[in-house]
Short mmCIF file of C-alpha atoms and ligand atoms in Angstrom, two decimals:
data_model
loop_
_atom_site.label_atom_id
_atom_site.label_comp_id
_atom_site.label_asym_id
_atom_site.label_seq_id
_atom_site.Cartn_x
_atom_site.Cartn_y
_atom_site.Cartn_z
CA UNK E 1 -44.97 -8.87 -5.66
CA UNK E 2 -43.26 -9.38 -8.88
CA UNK E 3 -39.84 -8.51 -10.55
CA UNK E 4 -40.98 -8.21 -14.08
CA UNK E 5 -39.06 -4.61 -14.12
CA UNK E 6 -36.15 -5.14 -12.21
CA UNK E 7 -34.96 -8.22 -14.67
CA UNK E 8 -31.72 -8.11 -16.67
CA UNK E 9 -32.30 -6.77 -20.35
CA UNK E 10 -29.07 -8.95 -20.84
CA UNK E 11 -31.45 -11.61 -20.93
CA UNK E 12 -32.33 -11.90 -24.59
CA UNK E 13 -36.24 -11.67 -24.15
CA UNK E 14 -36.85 -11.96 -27.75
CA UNK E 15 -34.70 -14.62 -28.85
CA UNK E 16 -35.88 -16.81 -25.43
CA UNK E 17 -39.24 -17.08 -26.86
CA UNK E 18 -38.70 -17.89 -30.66
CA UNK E 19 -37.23 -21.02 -28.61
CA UNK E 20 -40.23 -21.53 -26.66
CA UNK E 21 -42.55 -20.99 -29.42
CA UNK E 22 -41.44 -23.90 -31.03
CA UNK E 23 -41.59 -26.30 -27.81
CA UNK E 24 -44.85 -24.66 -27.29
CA UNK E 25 -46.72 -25.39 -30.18
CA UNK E 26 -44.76 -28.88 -30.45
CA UNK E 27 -46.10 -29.74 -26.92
CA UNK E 28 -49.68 -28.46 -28.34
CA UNK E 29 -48.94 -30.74 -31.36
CA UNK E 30 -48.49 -33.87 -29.13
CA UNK E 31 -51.06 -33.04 -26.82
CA UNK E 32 -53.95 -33.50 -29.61
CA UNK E 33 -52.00 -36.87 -31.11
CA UNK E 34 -50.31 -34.89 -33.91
CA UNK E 35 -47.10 -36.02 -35.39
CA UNK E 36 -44.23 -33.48 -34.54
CA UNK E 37 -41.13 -33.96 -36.48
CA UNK E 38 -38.28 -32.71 -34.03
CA UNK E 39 -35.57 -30.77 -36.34
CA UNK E 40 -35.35 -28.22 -33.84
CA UNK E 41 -33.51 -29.27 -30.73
CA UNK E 42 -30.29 -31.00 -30.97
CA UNK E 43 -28.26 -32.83 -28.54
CA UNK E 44 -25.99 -36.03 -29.04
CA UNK E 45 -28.35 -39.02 -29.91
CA UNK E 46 -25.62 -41.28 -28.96
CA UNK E 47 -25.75 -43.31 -26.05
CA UNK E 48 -22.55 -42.38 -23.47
CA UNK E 49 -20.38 -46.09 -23.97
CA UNK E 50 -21.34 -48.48 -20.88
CA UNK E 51 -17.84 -48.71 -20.19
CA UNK E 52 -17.69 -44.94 -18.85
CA UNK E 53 -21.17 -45.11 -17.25
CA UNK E 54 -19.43 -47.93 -14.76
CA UNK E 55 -16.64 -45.77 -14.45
CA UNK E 56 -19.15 -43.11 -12.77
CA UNK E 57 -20.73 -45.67 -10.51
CA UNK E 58 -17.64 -47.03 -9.30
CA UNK E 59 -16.92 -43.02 -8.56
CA UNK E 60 -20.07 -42.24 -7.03
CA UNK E 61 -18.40 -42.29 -3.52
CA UNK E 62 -15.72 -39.75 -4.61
CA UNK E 63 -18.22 -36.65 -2.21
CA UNK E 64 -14.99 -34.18 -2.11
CA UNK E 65 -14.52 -30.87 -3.82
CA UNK E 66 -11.30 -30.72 -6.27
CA UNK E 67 -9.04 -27.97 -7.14
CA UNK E 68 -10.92 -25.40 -9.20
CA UNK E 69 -9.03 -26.59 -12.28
CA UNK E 70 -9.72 -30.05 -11.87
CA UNK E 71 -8.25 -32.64 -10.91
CA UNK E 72 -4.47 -33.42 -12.58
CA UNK E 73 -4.93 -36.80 -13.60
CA UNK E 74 -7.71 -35.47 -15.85
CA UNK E 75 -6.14 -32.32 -17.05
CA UNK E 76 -3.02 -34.81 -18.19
CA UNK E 77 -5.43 -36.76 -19.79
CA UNK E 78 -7.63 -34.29 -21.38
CA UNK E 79 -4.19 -33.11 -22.83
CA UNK E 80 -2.67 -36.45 -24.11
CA UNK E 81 -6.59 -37.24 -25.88
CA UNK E 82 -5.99 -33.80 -27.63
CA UNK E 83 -2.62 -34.45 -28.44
CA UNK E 84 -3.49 -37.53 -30.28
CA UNK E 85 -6.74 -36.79 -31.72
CA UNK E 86 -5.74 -33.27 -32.66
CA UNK E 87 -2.06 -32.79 -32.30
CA UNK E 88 -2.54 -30.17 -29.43
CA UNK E 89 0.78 -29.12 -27.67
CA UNK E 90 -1.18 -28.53 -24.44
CA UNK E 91 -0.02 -28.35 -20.64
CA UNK E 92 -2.42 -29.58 -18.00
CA UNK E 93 -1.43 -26.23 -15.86
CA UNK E 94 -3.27 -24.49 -18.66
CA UNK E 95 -6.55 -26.44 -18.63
CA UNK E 96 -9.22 -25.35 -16.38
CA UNK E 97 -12.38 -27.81 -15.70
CA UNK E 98 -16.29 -26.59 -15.34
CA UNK E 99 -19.06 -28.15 -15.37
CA UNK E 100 -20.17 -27.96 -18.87
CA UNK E 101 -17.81 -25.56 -21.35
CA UNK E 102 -20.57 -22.82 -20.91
CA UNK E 103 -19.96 -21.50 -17.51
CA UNK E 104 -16.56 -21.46 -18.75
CA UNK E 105 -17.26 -18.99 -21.72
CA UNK E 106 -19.07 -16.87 -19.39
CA UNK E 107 -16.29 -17.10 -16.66
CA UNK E 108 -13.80 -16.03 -19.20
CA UNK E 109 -16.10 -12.84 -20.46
CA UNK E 110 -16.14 -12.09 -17.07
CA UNK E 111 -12.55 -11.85 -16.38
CA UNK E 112 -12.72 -8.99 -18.48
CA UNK E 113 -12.90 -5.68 -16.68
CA UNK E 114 -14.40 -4.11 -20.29
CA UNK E 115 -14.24 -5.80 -23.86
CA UNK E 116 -16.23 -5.92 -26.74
CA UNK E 117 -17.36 -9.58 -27.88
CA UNK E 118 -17.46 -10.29 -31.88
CA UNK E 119 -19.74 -13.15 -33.36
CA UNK E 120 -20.23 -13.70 -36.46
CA UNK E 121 -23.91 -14.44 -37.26
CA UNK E 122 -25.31 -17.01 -37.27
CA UNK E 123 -23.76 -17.99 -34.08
CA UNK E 124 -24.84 -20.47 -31.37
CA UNK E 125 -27.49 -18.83 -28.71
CA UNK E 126 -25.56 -17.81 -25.08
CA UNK E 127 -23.06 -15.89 -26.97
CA UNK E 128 -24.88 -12.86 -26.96
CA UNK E 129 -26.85 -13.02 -24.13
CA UNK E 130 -23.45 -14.08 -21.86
CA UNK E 131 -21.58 -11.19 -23.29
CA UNK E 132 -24.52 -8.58 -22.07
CA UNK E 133 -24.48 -10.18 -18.41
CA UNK E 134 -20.99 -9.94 -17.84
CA UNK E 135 -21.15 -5.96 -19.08
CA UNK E 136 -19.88 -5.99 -22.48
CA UNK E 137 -20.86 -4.84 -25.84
CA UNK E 138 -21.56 -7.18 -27.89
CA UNK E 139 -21.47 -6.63 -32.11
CA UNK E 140 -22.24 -9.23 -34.79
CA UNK E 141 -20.50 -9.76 -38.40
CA UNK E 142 -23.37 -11.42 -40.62
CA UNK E 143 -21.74 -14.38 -43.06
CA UNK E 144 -23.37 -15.36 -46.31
CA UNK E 145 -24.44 -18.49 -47.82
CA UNK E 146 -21.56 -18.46 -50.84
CA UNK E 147 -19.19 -18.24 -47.98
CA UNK E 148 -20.56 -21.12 -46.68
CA UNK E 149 -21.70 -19.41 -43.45
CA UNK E 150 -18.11 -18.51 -42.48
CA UNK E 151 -16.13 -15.42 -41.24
CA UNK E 152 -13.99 -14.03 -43.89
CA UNK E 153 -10.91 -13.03 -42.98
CA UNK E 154 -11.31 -9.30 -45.30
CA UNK E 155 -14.52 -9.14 -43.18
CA UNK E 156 -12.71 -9.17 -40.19
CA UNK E 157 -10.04 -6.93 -40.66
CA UNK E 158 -12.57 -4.65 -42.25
CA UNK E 159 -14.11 -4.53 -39.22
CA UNK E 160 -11.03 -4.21 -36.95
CA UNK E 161 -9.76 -0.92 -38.86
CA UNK E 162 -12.83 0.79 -38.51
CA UNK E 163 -13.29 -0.16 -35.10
CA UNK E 164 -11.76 2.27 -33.20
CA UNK E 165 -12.20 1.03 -29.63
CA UNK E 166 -9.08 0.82 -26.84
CA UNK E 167 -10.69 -2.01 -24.77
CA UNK E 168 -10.02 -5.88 -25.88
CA UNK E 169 -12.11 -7.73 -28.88
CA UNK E 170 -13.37 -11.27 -27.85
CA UNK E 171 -13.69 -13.17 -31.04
CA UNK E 172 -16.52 -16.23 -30.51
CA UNK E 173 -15.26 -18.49 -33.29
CA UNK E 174 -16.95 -21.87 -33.32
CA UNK E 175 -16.65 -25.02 -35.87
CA UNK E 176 -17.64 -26.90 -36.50
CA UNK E 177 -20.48 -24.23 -36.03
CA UNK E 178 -23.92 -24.92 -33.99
CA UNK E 179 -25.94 -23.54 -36.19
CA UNK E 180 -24.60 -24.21 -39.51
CA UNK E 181 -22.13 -27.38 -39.74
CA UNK E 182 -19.65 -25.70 -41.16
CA UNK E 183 -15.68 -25.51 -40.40
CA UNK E 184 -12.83 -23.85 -41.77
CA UNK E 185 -10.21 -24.98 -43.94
CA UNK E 186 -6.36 -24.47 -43.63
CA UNK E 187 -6.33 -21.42 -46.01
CA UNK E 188 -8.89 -19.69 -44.19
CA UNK E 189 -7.43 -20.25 -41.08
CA UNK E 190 -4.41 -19.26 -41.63
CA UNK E 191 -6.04 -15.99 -43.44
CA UNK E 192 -8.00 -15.57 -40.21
CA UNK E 193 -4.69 -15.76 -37.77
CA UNK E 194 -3.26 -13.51 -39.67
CA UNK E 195 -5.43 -10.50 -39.50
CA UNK E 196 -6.31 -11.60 -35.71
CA UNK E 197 -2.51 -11.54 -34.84
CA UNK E 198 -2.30 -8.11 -36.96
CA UNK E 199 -5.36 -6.47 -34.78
CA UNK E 200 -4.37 -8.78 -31.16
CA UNK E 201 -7.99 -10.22 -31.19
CA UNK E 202 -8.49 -12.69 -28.74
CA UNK E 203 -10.32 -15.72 -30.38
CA UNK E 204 -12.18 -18.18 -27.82
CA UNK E 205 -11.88 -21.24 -30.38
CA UNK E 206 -15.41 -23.00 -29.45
CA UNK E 207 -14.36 -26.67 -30.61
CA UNK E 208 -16.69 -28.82 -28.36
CA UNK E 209 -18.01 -30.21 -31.88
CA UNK E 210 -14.09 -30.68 -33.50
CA UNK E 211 -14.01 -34.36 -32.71
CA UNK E 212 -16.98 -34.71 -34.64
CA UNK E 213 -15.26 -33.33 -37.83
CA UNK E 214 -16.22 -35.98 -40.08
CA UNK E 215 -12.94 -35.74 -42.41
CA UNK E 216 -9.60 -36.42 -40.85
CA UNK E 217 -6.60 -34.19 -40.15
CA UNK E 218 -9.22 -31.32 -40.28
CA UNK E 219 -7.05 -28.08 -39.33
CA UNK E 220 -7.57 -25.83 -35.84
CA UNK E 221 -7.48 -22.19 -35.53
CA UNK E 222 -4.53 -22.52 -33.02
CA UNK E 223 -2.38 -24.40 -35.59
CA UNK E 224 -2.13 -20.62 -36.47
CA UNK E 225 -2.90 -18.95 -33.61
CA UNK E 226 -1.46 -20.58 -30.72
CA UNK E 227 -0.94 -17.17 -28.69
CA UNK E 228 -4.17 -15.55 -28.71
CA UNK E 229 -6.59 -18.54 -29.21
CA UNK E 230 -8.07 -20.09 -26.09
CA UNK E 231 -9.88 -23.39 -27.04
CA UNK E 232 -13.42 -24.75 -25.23
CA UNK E 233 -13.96 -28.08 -25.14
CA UNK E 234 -15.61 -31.01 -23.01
CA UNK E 235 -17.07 -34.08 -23.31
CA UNK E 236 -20.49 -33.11 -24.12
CA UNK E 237 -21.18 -33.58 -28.04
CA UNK E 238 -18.26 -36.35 -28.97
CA UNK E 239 -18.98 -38.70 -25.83
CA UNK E 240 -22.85 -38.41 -25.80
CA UNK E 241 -22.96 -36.85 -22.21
CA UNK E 242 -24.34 -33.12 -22.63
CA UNK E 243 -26.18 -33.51 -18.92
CA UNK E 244 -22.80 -34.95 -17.25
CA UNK E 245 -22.06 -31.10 -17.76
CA UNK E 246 -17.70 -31.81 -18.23
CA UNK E 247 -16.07 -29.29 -20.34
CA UNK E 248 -12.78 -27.51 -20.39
CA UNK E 249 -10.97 -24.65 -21.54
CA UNK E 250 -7.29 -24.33 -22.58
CA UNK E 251 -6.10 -21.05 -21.90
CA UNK E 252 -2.83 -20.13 -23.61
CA UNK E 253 0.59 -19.35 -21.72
CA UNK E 254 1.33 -15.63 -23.82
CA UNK E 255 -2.27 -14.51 -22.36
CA UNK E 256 -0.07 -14.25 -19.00
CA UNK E 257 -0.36 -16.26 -15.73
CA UNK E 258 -2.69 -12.91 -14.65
CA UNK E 259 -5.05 -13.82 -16.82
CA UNK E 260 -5.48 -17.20 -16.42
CA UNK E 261 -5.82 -16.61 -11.98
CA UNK E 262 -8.49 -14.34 -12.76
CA UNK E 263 -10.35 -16.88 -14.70
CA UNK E 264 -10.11 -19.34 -12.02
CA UNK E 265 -10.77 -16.75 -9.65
CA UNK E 266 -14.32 -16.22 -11.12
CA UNK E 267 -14.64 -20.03 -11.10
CA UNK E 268 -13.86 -20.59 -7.90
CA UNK E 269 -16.85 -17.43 -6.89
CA UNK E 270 -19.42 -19.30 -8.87
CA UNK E 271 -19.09 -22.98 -9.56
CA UNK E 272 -16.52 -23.89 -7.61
CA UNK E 273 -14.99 -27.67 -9.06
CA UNK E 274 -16.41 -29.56 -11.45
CA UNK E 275 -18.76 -32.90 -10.40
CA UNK E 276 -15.91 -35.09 -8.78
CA UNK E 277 -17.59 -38.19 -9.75
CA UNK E 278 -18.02 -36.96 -13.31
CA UNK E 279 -14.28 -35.73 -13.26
CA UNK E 280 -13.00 -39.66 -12.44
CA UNK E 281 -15.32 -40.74 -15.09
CA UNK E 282 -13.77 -38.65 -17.57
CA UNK E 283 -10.33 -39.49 -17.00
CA UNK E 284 -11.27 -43.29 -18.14
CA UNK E 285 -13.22 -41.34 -20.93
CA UNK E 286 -10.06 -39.51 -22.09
CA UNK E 287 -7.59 -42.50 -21.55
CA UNK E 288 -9.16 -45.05 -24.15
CA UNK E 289 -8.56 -43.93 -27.24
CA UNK E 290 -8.54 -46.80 -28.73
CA UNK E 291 -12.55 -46.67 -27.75
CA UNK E 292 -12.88 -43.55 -28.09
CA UNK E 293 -11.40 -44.00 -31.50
CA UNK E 294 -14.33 -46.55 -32.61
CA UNK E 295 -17.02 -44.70 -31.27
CA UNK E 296 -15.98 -41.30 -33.01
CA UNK E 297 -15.87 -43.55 -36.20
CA UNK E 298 -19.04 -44.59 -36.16
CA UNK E 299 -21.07 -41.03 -34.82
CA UNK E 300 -19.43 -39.19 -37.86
CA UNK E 301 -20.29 -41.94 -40.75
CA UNK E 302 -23.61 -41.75 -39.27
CA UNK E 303 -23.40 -37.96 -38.83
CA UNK E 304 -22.27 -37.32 -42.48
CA UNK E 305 -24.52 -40.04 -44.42
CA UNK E 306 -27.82 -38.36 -42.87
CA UNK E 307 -26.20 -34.50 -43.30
CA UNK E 308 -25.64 -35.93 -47.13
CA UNK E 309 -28.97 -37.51 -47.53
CA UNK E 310 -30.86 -34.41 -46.22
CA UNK E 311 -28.56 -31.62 -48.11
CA UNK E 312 -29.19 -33.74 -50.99
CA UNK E 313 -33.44 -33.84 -50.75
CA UNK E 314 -33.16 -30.14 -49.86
CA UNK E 315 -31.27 -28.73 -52.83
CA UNK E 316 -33.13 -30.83 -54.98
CA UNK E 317 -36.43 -28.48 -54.97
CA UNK E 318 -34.13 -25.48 -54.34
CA UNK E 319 -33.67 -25.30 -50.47
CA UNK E 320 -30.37 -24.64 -50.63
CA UNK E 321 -27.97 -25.99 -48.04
CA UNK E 322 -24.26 -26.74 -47.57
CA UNK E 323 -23.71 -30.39 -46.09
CA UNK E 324 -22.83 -30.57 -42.78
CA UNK E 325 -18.55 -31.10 -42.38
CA UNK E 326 -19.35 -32.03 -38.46
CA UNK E 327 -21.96 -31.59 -35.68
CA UNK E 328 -25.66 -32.41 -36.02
CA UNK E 329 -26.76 -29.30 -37.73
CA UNK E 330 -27.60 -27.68 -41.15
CA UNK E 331 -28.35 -24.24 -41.95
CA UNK E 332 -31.00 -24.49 -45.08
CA UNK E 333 -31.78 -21.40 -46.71
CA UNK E 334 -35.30 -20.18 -48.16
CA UNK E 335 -34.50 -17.90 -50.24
CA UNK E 336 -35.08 -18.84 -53.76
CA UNK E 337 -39.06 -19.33 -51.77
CA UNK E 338 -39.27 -15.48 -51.01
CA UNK E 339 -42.40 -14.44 -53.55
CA UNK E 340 -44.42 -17.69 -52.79
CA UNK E 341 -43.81 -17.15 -49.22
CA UNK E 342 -44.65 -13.70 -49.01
CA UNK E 343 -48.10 -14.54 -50.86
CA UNK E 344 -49.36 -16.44 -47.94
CA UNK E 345 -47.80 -13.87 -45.70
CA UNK E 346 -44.61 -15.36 -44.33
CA UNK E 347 -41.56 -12.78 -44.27
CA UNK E 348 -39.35 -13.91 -41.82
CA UNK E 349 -37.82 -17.03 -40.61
CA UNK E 350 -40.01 -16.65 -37.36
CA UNK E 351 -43.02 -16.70 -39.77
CA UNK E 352 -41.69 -19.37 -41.61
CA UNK E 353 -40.96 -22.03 -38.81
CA UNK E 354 -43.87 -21.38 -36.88
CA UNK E 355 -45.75 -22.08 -39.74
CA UNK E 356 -44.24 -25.23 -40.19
CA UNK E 357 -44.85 -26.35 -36.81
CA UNK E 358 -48.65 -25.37 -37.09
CA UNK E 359 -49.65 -26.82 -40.65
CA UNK E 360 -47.26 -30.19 -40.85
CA UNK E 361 -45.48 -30.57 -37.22
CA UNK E 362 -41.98 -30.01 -38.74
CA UNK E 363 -40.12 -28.21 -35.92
CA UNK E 364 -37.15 -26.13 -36.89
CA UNK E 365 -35.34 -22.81 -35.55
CA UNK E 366 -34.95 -19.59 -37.31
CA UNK E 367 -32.13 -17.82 -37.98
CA UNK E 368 -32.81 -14.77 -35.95
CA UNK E 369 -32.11 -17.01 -33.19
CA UNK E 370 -28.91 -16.99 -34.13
CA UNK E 371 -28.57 -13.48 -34.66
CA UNK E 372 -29.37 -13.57 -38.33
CA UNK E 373 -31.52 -10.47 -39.83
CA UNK E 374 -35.29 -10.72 -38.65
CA UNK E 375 -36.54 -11.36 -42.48
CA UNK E 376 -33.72 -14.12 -43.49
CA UNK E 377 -35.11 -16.87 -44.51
CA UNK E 378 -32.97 -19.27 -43.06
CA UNK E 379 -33.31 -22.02 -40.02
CA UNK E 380 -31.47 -24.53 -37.96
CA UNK E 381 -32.11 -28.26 -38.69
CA UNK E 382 -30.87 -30.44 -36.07
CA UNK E 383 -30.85 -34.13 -37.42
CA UNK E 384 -30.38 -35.81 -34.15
CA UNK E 385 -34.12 -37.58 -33.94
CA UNK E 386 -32.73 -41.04 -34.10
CA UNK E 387 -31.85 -44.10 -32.06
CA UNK E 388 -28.25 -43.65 -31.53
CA UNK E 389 -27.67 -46.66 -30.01
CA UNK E 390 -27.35 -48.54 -33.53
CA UNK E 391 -23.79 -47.69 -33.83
CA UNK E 392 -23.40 -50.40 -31.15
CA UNK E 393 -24.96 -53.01 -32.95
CA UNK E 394 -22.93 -56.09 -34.29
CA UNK E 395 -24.33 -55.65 -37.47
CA UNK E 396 -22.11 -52.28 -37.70
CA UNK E 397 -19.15 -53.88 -35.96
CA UNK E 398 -18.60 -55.67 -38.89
CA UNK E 399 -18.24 -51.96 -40.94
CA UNK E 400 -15.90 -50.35 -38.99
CA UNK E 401 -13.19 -51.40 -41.82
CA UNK E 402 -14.87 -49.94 -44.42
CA UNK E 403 -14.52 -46.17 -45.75
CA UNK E 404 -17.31 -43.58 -45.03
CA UNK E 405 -17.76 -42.94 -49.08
CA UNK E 406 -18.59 -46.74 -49.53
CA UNK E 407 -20.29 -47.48 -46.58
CA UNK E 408 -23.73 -49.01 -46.99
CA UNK E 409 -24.67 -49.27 -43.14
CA UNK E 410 -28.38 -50.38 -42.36
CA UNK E 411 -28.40 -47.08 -40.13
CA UNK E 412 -32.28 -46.32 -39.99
CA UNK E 413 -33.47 -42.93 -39.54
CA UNK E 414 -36.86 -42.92 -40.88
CA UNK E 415 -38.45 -40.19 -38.67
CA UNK E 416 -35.38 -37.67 -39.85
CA UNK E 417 -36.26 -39.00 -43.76
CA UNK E 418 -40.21 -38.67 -43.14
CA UNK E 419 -39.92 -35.13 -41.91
CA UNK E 420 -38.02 -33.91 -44.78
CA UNK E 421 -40.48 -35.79 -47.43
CA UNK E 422 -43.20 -33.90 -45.75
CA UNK E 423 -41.07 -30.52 -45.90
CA UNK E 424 -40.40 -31.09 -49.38
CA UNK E 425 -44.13 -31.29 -50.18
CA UNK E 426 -44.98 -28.31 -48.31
CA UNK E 427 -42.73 -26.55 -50.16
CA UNK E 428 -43.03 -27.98 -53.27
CA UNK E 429 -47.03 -27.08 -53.35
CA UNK E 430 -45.63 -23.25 -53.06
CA UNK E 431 -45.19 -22.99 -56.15
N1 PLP L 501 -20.95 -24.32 -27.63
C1 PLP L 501 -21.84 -24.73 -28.54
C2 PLP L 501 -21.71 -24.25 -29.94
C3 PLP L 501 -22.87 -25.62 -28.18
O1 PLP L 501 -23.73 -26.05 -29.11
C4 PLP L 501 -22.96 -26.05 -26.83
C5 PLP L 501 -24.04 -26.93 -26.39
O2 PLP L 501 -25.12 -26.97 -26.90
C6 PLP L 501 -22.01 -25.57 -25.92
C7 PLP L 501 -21.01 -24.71 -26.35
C8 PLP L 501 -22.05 -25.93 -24.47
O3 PLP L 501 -21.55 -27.17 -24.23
P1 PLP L 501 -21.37 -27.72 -22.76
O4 PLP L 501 -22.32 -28.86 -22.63
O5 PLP L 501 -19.92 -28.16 -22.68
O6 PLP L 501 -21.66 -26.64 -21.79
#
């Protein structure tokens, strides 16, 4: 017996397999003692700090189920680390707790009886396919490279007034954004907010990479748009600990208490509570600033100095990229490549990277993964293929005074630098 036509055609089929394309001919790559240069597939590369992996075996014992929300101590805390890290006015009663901030997108879609979800492309991969499964249409807004991958706010309303739709418009608004690195600046934000409050678009602000903004006093959407801007959130990305699966959402007071039950309602149907070990370990995650403080210093010099050394080789032969502003990720574009690309028959970003992977083991992502036209020439570079654990080394204790800009940490990422040597000759025999 088999299901094959009774599966959900929510379930992006296509952009599934670009995915496992890449892992495919990777694993084939390894298999036959090939190099394979991993710029595909990012997760933190930082190790989670020892002092919160004792906190979760000293809470191993802790076998009950918690509230839905979570538990208080760790809502209060996950609102006083926001407070000073971000100058959030947050309430705990307002935070829910998942496991992992991606249920919690998908819990919040499906609160909705019937909306329409907005992304702007590229966007990060579940969007789409989360919006389908919980019944809604979803529609995409494609950015450009001159605006730096971003939404524009004339884009927006643009798209608002000819909309012409009575059911609610989800707004998936991430930054810094998985695919591209990018984030928004005040002006844009409050551009944004303004033609979201004119057109009562509800934003879900997707900020799990914010801490790792690498400038301070970056800005937030809900500095502008407190009342219609949920935020997501967790400890995934900025505390090393993706597979702890701890995230959050805030969920804003105006959207009424309604709102908010229902959310937890479709929580409590699916996952439940959040890991109670994994809560307790959190709250001691959440309470040391001063720690967390450090170890945030240190990811985003690290972060930025690789983002600026790879921008930098890339634009060089005319790859051209924006530097990363937070998050592991760039967004290069091949466009200025198009002729000597389509001689040897590669029109698409799927072309393009599994071409890559074949002739020089340099694993990247296309675009149309991320919901970018089929022939753009662009791709996700992850720059995560290091040893994280440096940061902890004494060698960079002694740094932690000095300013990003004149830095000169020993960081070594040599497989990151050989991969994009090897790029850059690929490319540069093109022409
Ligand atoms: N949002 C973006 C943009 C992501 O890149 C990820 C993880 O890859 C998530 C959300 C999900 O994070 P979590 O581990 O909290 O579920």
């Amino acid at each position: 017996m088999t299901l094959q036509n009774h599966i959900s055609s929510s379930l992006r089929k296509g952009k599934h397999s670009e995915t496992l394309l890449i892992n495919q001919l990777s694993q084939e790559r390894v298999e036959k003692d090939q190099k394979v240069y991993k710029l595909g597939f990012g997760q933190s590369p930082f190790p989670v700090p020892t002092e919160i992996t004792q906190q979760l075996k000293r809470a191993a014992n802790r076998k009950e189920y918690t509230s839905v929300q979570g538990l208080q101590e760790l809502r209060q805390a996950i609102c006083d680390f926001h407070r000073a890290f971000e100058n959030k006015d947050w309430k705990p009663e307002q935070i829910i707790v998942a496991g992992g901030s991606k249920i919690l997108l998908f819990c919040i879609m499906s609160a909705f009886k019937k909306a329409e979800i907005l992304l702007p492309a590229p966007s990060w991969v579940s969007y789409e396919p989360q919006g389908k499964l919980a019944g809604h249409e979803v529609n995409w807004i494609e950015t450009t490279f001159d605006d730096k991958w971003s939404l524009t706010a004339k884009q927006l309303d643009d798209y608002c007034i000819s909309r012409n739709k009575d059911i609610p418009l989800i707004l998936v608004f991430n930054y810094p954004s998985n695919p591209t690195g990018q984030t928004y600046n005040a002006n844009q934000l409050s551009d944004l907010a303004y033609v979201m409050r004119k057109h009562k678009v509800i934003v879900i602000a997707d900020e799990i990479y914010s801490l790792l903004t690498y400038k301070k006093g970056y800005p937030t959407l809900s500095d502008y748009y407190p009342e219609g801007c949920i935020v997501s959130s967790g400890l995934s990305k900025w505390c090393g600990a993706g597979g702890w699966r701890l995230g959050f959402h805030y969920i804003p007071k105006e959207l009424g208490e309604d709102f908010k039950q229902a959310v937890i309602s479709v929580a409590s149907e699916t996952y439940s509570c959040a890991p109670t070990p994994i809560q307790v370990a959190a709250i001691y995650a959440y309470r040391n600033m001063d720690e967390a403080k450090i170890f945030l210093d240190r990811q985003k010099r690290v972060l930025n100095q690789i983002s600026q050394y790879i921008t930098q080789e890339l634009n060089q032969i005319n790859i051209t990229t924006h530097v990363a502003q937070g998050g592991f990720y760039l967004f290069p574009d091949f466009s200025h490549y198009r002729a000597p690309l389509e001689n040897i028959k590669i029109y698409s970003g799927e072309d393009l990277t599994e071409r890559l992977m074949n002739e020089i083991g340099v694993a990247l992502l296309p675009g149309s993964a991320f919901g970018m036209a089929k022939d753009s020439l662009t791709a996700r570079l992850a720059f995560v293929d290091f040893d994280g654990s440096q940061i902890f080394s004494d060698d960079l204790d002694h740094r932690d005074h000095l300013e990003e800009s004149n830095s000169s940490t020993p960081f070594e990422f040599n497989k990151i630098k050989e991969g994009i040597k090897i790029l850059c000759e690929w490319f540069s025999k093109l022409n």
